[in-house]
Amino acid sequence: MSDKLITTVGIGLAAASAGMLARKTLQKSWEKVTNEPAPKDKGSENTDLQEAVTWAVVSGIGAGAARMAVQYALDKRNSKRSEERRVGKECRSRWS
């Protein structure tokens, strides 16, 4: 496999993991604040619409922000490394 594919898959896995961790953290926080379990994906008889929508917005934004932050940090790190490699190759070719 190419290095670029491995890097892309790694960034995707890291971002997905961050999203799942953020969602679990938000779920525990929700339960602590409301003293009720977080609403599930399927409609529940015990959950009213306002509570379900609030949970969907909070968990979606939290998980999305976590995924985006991890992906941004890893992309930035990889682009910096690519620039260092490019500059290193230019320097080596000048002195060869």
mmCIF file of N, CA and C in Angstrom:
data_model
loop_
_atom_site.group_PDB
_atom_site.id
_atom_site.type_symbol
_atom_site.label_atom_id
_atom_site.label_comp_id
_atom_site.label_asym_id
_atom_site.label_seq_id
_atom_site.Cartn_x
_atom_site.Cartn_y
_atom_site.Cartn_z
ATOM 1 N N MET A 1 0.841 -1.190 0.000
ATOM 2 C CA MET A 1 0.000 0.000 0.000
ATOM 3 C C MET A 1 0.880 1.245 0.000
ATOM 4 N N SER A 2 0.349 2.297 -0.534
ATOM 5 C CA SER A 2 1.113 3.537 -0.567
ATOM 6 C C SER A 2 1.035 4.247 0.784
ATOM 7 N N ASP A 3 2.037 5.073 1.032
ATOM 8 C CA ASP A 3 2.063 5.828 2.285
ATOM 9 C C ASP A 3 0.876 6.776 2.398
ATOM 10 N N LYS A 4 0.474 7.342 1.265
ATOM 11 C CA LYS A 4 -0.645 8.289 1.291
ATOM 12 C C LYS A 4 -1.949 7.598 1.689
ATOM 13 N N LEU A 5 -2.170 6.382 1.182
ATOM 14 C CA LEU A 5 -3.377 5.631 1.524
ATOM 15 C C LEU A 5 -3.370 5.266 3.006
ATOM 16 N N ILE A 6 -2.242 4.815 3.496
ATOM 17 C CA ILE A 6 -2.133 4.464 4.916
ATOM 18 C C ILE A 6 -2.391 5.682 5.784
ATOM 19 N N THR A 7 -1.834 6.819 5.393
ATOM 20 C CA THR A 7 -2.043 8.057 6.153
ATOM 21 C C THR A 7 -3.505 8.459 6.138
ATOM 22 N N THR A 8 -4.141 8.373 4.976
ATOM 23 C CA THR A 8 -5.551 8.746 4.860
ATOM 24 C C THR A 8 -6.435 7.847 5.715
ATOM 25 N N VAL A 9 -6.174 6.552 5.687
ATOM 26 C CA VAL A 9 -6.949 5.611 6.499
ATOM 27 C C VAL A 9 -6.711 5.887 7.982
ATOM 28 N N GLY A 10 -5.467 6.154 8.356
ATOM 29 C CA GLY A 10 -5.149 6.464 9.751
ATOM 30 C C GLY A 10 -5.856 7.714 10.245
ATOM 31 N N ILE A 11 -5.880 8.742 9.425
ATOM 32 C CA ILE A 11 -6.570 9.980 9.796
ATOM 33 C C ILE A 11 -8.067 9.719 9.940
ATOM 34 N N GLY A 12 -8.631 8.949 9.038
ATOM 35 C CA GLY A 12 -10.055 8.621 9.117
ATOM 36 C C GLY A 12 -10.392 7.849 10.386
ATOM 37 N N LEU A 13 -9.566 6.863 10.719
ATOM 38 C CA LEU A 13 -9.805 6.081 11.939
ATOM 39 C C LEU A 13 -9.658 6.941 13.192
ATOM 40 N N ALA A 14 -8.661 7.807 13.213
ATOM 41 C CA ALA A 14 -8.471 8.681 14.367
ATOM 42 C C ALA A 14 -9.656 9.630 14.528
ATOM 43 N N ALA A 15 -10.133 10.183 13.424
ATOM 44 C CA ALA A 15 -11.272 11.102 13.480
ATOM 45 C C ALA A 15 -12.539 10.374 13.930
ATOM 46 N N ALA A 16 -12.765 9.175 13.417
ATOM 47 C CA ALA A 16 -13.944 8.406 13.826
ATOM 48 C C ALA A 16 -13.872 8.043 15.310
ATOM 49 N N SER A 17 -12.698 7.666 15.770
ATOM 50 C CA SER A 17 -12.521 7.338 17.192
ATOM 51 C C SER A 17 -12.784 8.549 18.074
ATOM 52 N N ALA A 18 -12.311 9.704 17.648
ATOM 53 C CA ALA A 18 -12.553 10.928 18.416
ATOM 54 C C ALA A 18 -14.039 11.239 18.477
ATOM 55 N N GLY A 19 -14.744 11.034 17.382
ATOM 56 C CA GLY A 19 -16.188 11.260 17.365
ATOM 57 C C GLY A 19 -16.926 10.334 18.309
ATOM 58 N N MET A 20 -16.532 9.050 18.322
ATOM 59 C CA MET A 20 -17.190 8.096 19.213
ATOM 60 C C MET A 20 -16.890 8.419 20.681
ATOM 61 N N LEU A 21 -15.652 8.795 20.965
ATOM 62 C CA LEU A 21 -15.283 9.158 22.333
ATOM 63 C C LEU A 21 -16.052 10.402 22.789
ATOM 64 N N ALA A 22 -16.183 11.377 21.912
ATOM 65 C CA ALA A 22 -16.929 12.590 22.255
ATOM 66 C C ALA A 22 -18.398 12.271 22.512
ATOM 67 N N ARG A 23 -18.974 11.408 21.691
ATOM 68 C CA ARG A 23 -20.382 11.045 21.863
ATOM 69 C C ARG A 23 -20.597 10.321 23.191
ATOM 70 N N LYS A 24 -19.676 9.409 23.549
ATOM 71 C CA LYS A 24 -19.790 8.699 24.835
ATOM 72 C C LYS A 24 -19.655 9.674 26.007
ATOM 73 N N THR A 25 -18.735 10.599 25.896
ATOM 74 C CA THR A 25 -18.546 11.600 26.946
ATOM 75 C C THR A 25 -19.793 12.464 27.082
ATOM 76 N N LEU A 26 -20.353 12.892 25.961
ATOM 77 C CA LEU A 26 -21.582 13.689 26.000
ATOM 78 C C LEU A 26 -22.743 12.890 26.580
ATOM 79 N N GLN A 27 -22.792 11.599 26.265
ATOM 80 C CA GLN A 27 -23.861 10.750 26.793
ATOM 81 C C GLN A 27 -23.776 10.676 28.319
ATOM 82 N N LYS A 28 -22.568 10.487 28.848
ATOM 83 C CA LYS A 28 -22.396 10.435 30.305
ATOM 84 C C LYS A 28 -22.732 11.788 30.935
ATOM 85 N N SER A 29 -22.343 12.863 30.296
ATOM 86 C CA SER A 29 -22.656 14.203 30.811
ATOM 87 C C SER A 29 -24.158 14.441 30.808
ATOM 88 N N TRP A 30 -24.824 14.035 29.730
ATOM 89 C CA TRP A 30 -26.280 14.192 29.627
ATOM 90 C C TRP A 30 -26.965 13.473 30.782
ATOM 91 N N GLU A 31 -26.532 12.223 31.029
ATOM 92 C CA GLU A 31 -27.139 11.432 32.097
ATOM 93 C C GLU A 31 -26.898 12.060 33.464
ATOM 94 N N LYS A 32 -25.740 12.660 33.662
ATOM 95 C CA LYS A 32 -25.434 13.301 34.936
ATOM 96 C C LYS A 32 -26.276 14.567 35.141
ATOM 97 N N VAL A 33 -26.439 15.341 34.081
ATOM 98 C CA VAL A 33 -27.176 16.605 34.183
ATOM 99 C C VAL A 33 -28.678 16.384 34.293
ATOM 100 N N THR A 34 -29.227 15.484 33.467
ATOM 101 C CA THR A 34 -30.679 15.314 33.417
ATOM 102 C C THR A 34 -31.197 14.198 34.325
ATOM 103 N N ASN A 35 -30.298 13.400 34.869
ATOM 104 C CA ASN A 35 -30.668 12.233 35.672
ATOM 105 C C ASN A 35 -31.534 11.242 34.887
ATOM 106 N N GLU A 36 -31.380 11.241 33.577
ATOM 107 C CA GLU A 36 -32.080 10.315 32.684
ATOM 108 C C GLU A 36 -31.100 9.863 31.615
ATOM 109 N N PRO A 37 -31.293 8.667 31.078
ATOM 110 C CA PRO A 37 -30.400 8.233 29.994
ATOM 111 C C PRO A 37 -30.598 9.085 28.745
ATOM 112 N N ALA A 38 -29.539 9.199 27.966
ATOM 113 C CA ALA A 38 -29.629 9.950 26.713
ATOM 114 C C ALA A 38 -30.603 9.244 25.771
ATOM 115 N N PRO A 39 -31.367 9.991 24.998
ATOM 116 C CA PRO A 39 -32.305 9.370 24.062
ATOM 117 C C PRO A 39 -31.575 8.468 23.066
ATOM 118 N N LYS A 40 -32.220 7.394 22.669
ATOM 119 C CA LYS A 40 -31.653 6.458 21.700
ATOM 120 C C LYS A 40 -32.007 6.896 20.287
ATOM 121 N N ASP A 41 -31.460 6.209 19.311
ATOM 122 C CA ASP A 41 -31.727 6.545 17.911
ATOM 123 C C ASP A 41 -33.191 6.369 17.545
ATOM 124 N N LYS A 42 -33.786 5.291 18.010
ATOM 125 C CA LYS A 42 -35.186 5.032 17.688
ATOM 126 C C LYS A 42 -36.089 5.794 18.650
ATOM 127 N N GLY A 43 -37.244 6.144 18.187
ATOM 128 C CA GLY A 43 -38.200 6.854 19.031
ATOM 129 C C GLY A 43 -38.579 6.045 20.259
ATOM 130 N N SER A 44 -38.597 6.699 21.381
ATOM 131 C CA SER A 44 -38.936 6.023 22.629
ATOM 132 C C SER A 44 -40.190 6.653 23.213
ATOM 133 N N GLU A 45 -40.950 5.846 23.900
ATOM 134 C CA GLU A 45 -42.172 6.361 24.514
ATOM 135 C C GLU A 45 -41.866 7.340 25.641
ATOM 136 N N ASN A 46 -40.689 7.205 26.266
ATOM 137 C CA ASN A 46 -40.336 8.053 27.401
ATOM 138 C C ASN A 46 -39.677 9.362 26.997
ATOM 139 N N THR A 47 -39.354 9.543 25.723
ATOM 140 C CA THR A 47 -38.629 10.719 25.261
ATOM 141 C C THR A 47 -39.558 11.621 24.474
ATOM 142 N N ASP A 48 -39.630 12.887 24.888
ATOM 143 C CA ASP A 48 -40.441 13.822 24.108
ATOM 144 C C ASP A 48 -39.595 14.385 22.959
ATOM 145 N N LEU A 49 -40.248 15.025 22.015
ATOM 146 C CA LEU A 49 -39.589 15.508 20.810
ATOM 147 C C LEU A 49 -38.505 16.533 21.122
ATOM 148 N N GLN A 50 -38.780 17.463 22.033
ATOM 149 C CA GLN A 50 -37.804 18.505 22.355
ATOM 150 C C GLN A 50 -36.514 17.891 22.914
ATOM 151 N N GLU A 51 -36.658 16.915 23.792
ATOM 152 C CA GLU A 51 -35.489 16.264 24.378
ATOM 153 C C GLU A 51 -34.700 15.505 23.301
ATOM 154 N N ALA A 52 -35.399 14.822 22.423
ATOM 155 C CA ALA A 52 -34.733 14.064 21.352
ATOM 156 C C ALA A 52 -33.983 14.988 20.408
ATOM 157 N N VAL A 53 -34.601 16.106 20.035
ATOM 158 C CA VAL A 53 -33.951 17.060 19.133
ATOM 159 C C VAL A 53 -32.753 17.703 19.818
ATOM 160 N N THR A 54 -32.902 18.067 21.077
ATOM 161 C CA THR A 54 -31.788 18.668 21.819
ATOM 162 C C THR A 54 -30.607 17.707 21.872
ATOM 163 N N TRP A 55 -30.875 16.432 22.177
ATOM 164 C CA TRP A 55 -29.796 15.436 22.228
ATOM 165 C C TRP A 55 -29.143 15.270 20.859
ATOM 166 N N ALA A 56 -29.951 15.230 19.807
ATOM 167 C CA ALA A 56 -29.407 15.068 18.456
ATOM 168 C C ALA A 56 -28.480 16.223 18.092
ATOM 169 N N VAL A 57 -28.877 17.437 18.427
ATOM 170 C CA VAL A 57 -28.062 18.617 18.114
ATOM 171 C C VAL A 57 -26.773 18.607 18.934
ATOM 172 N N VAL A 58 -26.896 18.394 20.243
ATOM 173 C CA VAL A 58 -25.724 18.422 21.128
ATOM 174 C C VAL A 58 -24.735 17.324 20.748
ATOM 175 N N SER A 59 -25.219 16.106 20.578
ATOM 176 C CA SER A 59 -24.309 15.000 20.280
ATOM 177 C C SER A 59 -23.722 15.126 18.873
ATOM 178 N N GLY A 60 -24.511 15.592 17.938
ATOM 179 C CA GLY A 60 -24.009 15.765 16.572
ATOM 180 C C GLY A 60 -22.930 16.821 16.483
ATOM 181 N N ILE A 61 -23.152 17.955 17.122
ATOM 182 C CA ILE A 61 -22.158 19.019 17.100
ATOM 183 C C ILE A 61 -20.897 18.588 17.853
ATOM 184 N N GLY A 62 -21.066 17.971 19.000
ATOM 185 C CA GLY A 62 -19.906 17.548 19.790
ATOM 186 C C GLY A 62 -19.058 16.520 19.066
ATOM 187 N N ALA A 63 -19.686 15.492 18.518
ATOM 188 C CA ALA A 63 -18.941 14.449 17.810
ATOM 189 C C ALA A 63 -18.319 15.000 16.528
ATOM 190 N N GLY A 64 -19.056 15.832 15.828
ATOM 191 C CA GLY A 64 -18.519 16.424 14.592
ATOM 192 C C GLY A 64 -17.339 17.332 14.860
ATOM 193 N N ALA A 65 -17.425 18.135 15.910
ATOM 194 C CA ALA A 65 -16.319 19.029 16.255
ATOM 195 C C ALA A 65 -15.076 18.231 16.654
ATOM 196 N N ALA A 66 -15.258 17.157 17.386
ATOM 197 C CA ALA A 66 -14.118 16.326 17.786
ATOM 198 C C ALA A 66 -13.458 15.690 16.564
ATOM 199 N N ARG A 67 -14.272 15.144 15.656
ATOM 200 C CA ARG A 67 -13.713 14.548 14.437
ATOM 201 C C ARG A 67 -12.973 15.588 13.609
ATOM 202 N N MET A 68 -13.565 16.760 13.462
ATOM 203 C CA MET A 68 -12.955 17.807 12.666
ATOM 204 C C MET A 68 -11.637 18.276 13.289
ATOM 205 N N ALA A 69 -11.598 18.424 14.610
ATOM 206 C CA ALA A 69 -10.380 18.877 15.277
ATOM 207 C C ALA A 69 -9.241 17.878 15.090
ATOM 208 N N VAL A 70 -9.543 16.595 15.243
ATOM 209 C CA VAL A 70 -8.501 15.575 15.065
ATOM 210 C C VAL A 70 -8.031 15.548 13.617
ATOM 211 N N GLN A 71 -8.960 15.581 12.688
ATOM 212 C CA GLN A 71 -8.576 15.548 11.280
ATOM 213 C C GLN A 71 -7.754 16.778 10.913
ATOM 214 N N TYR A 72 -8.133 17.941 11.404
ATOM 215 C CA TYR A 72 -7.388 19.171 11.132
ATOM 216 C C TYR A 72 -5.966 19.069 11.684
ATOM 217 N N ALA A 73 -5.833 18.601 12.927
ATOM 218 C CA ALA A 73 -4.509 18.501 13.543
ATOM 219 C C ALA A 73 -3.618 17.516 12.783
ATOM 220 N N LEU A 74 -4.183 16.375 12.401
ATOM 221 C CA LEU A 74 -3.374 15.391 11.676
ATOM 222 C C LEU A 74 -3.032 15.861 10.267
ATOM 223 N N ASP A 75 -3.964 16.505 9.597
ATOM 224 C CA ASP A 75 -3.680 17.044 8.262
ATOM 225 C C ASP A 75 -2.578 18.094 8.324
ATOM 226 N N LYS A 76 -2.655 18.954 9.322
ATOM 227 C CA LYS A 76 -1.656 20.010 9.480
ATOM 228 C C LYS A 76 -0.280 19.403 9.745
ATOM 229 N N ARG A 77 -0.252 18.382 10.589
ATOM 230 C CA ARG A 77 1.010 17.705 10.905
ATOM 231 C C ARG A 77 1.599 17.050 9.660
ATOM 232 N N ASN A 78 0.754 16.386 8.883
ATOM 233 C CA ASN A 78 1.235 15.714 7.671
ATOM 234 C C ASN A 78 1.709 16.707 6.620
ATOM 235 N N SER A 79 1.024 17.835 6.484
ATOM 236 C CA SER A 79 1.455 18.811 5.483
ATOM 237 C C SER A 79 2.795 19.427 5.886
ATOM 238 N N LYS A 80 3.015 19.605 7.177
ATOM 239 C CA LYS A 80 4.291 20.143 7.646
ATOM 240 C C LYS A 80 5.414 19.151 7.351
ATOM 241 N N ARG A 81 5.150 17.855 7.586
ATOM 242 C CA ARG A 81 6.150 16.830 7.311
ATOM 243 C C ARG A 81 6.433 16.751 5.818
ATOM 244 N N SER A 82 5.406 16.886 4.992
ATOM 245 C CA SER A 82 5.604 16.843 3.544
ATOM 246 C C SER A 82 6.478 18.007 3.083
ATOM 247 N N GLU A 83 6.240 19.169 3.658
ATOM 248 C CA GLU A 83 7.043 20.349 3.318
ATOM 249 C C GLU A 83 8.492 20.138 3.748
ATOM 250 N N GLU A 84 8.704 19.552 4.922
ATOM 251 C CA GLU A 84 10.071 19.286 5.381
ATOM 252 C C GLU A 84 10.768 18.302 4.452
ATOM 253 N N ARG A 85 10.054 17.285 3.988
ATOM 254 C CA ARG A 85 10.643 16.320 3.047
ATOM 255 C C ARG A 85 10.996 16.992 1.729
ATOM 256 N N ARG A 86 10.091 17.851 1.232
ATOM 257 C CA ARG A 86 10.336 18.533 -0.036
ATOM 258 C C ARG A 86 11.572 19.402 0.063
ATOM 259 N N VAL A 87 11.683 20.170 1.126
ATOM 260 C CA VAL A 87 12.833 21.058 1.312
ATOM 261 C C VAL A 87 14.106 20.230 1.454
ATOM 262 N N GLY A 88 14.016 19.120 2.183
ATOM 263 C CA GLY A 88 15.181 18.254 2.343
ATOM 264 C C GLY A 88 15.658 17.693 1.018
ATOM 265 N N LYS A 89 14.726 17.286 0.159
ATOM 266 C CA LYS A 89 15.103 16.759 -1.156
ATOM 267 C C LYS A 89 15.759 17.843 -2.000
ATOM 268 N N GLU A 90 15.220 19.075 -1.946
ATOM 269 C CA GLU A 90 15.814 20.170 -2.714
ATOM 270 C C GLU A 90 17.239 20.440 -2.262
ATOM 271 N N CYS A 91 17.456 20.447 -0.953
ATOM 272 C CA CYS A 91 18.797 20.702 -0.434
ATOM 273 C C CYS A 91 19.763 19.600 -0.843
ATOM 274 N N ARG A 92 19.319 18.358 -0.766
ATOM 275 C CA ARG A 92 20.186 17.239 -1.141
ATOM 276 C C ARG A 92 20.519 17.289 -2.629
ATOM 277 N N SER A 93 19.544 17.659 -3.466
ATOM 278 C CA SER A 93 19.809 17.682 -4.899
ATOM 279 C C SER A 93 20.764 18.813 -5.273
ATOM 280 N N ARG A 94 20.759 19.912 -4.550
ATOM 281 C CA ARG A 94 21.676 21.016 -4.838
ATOM 282 C C ARG A 94 23.118 20.623 -4.523
ATOM 283 N N TRP A 95 23.293 19.850 -3.497
ATOM 284 C CA TRP A 95 24.650 19.526 -3.037
ATOM 285 C C TRP A 95 25.167 18.233 -3.633
ATOM 286 N N SER A 96 24.391 17.619 -4.519
ATOM 287 C CA SER A 96 24.834 16.366 -5.144
ATOM 288 C C SER A 96 25.689 16.629 -6.351
#
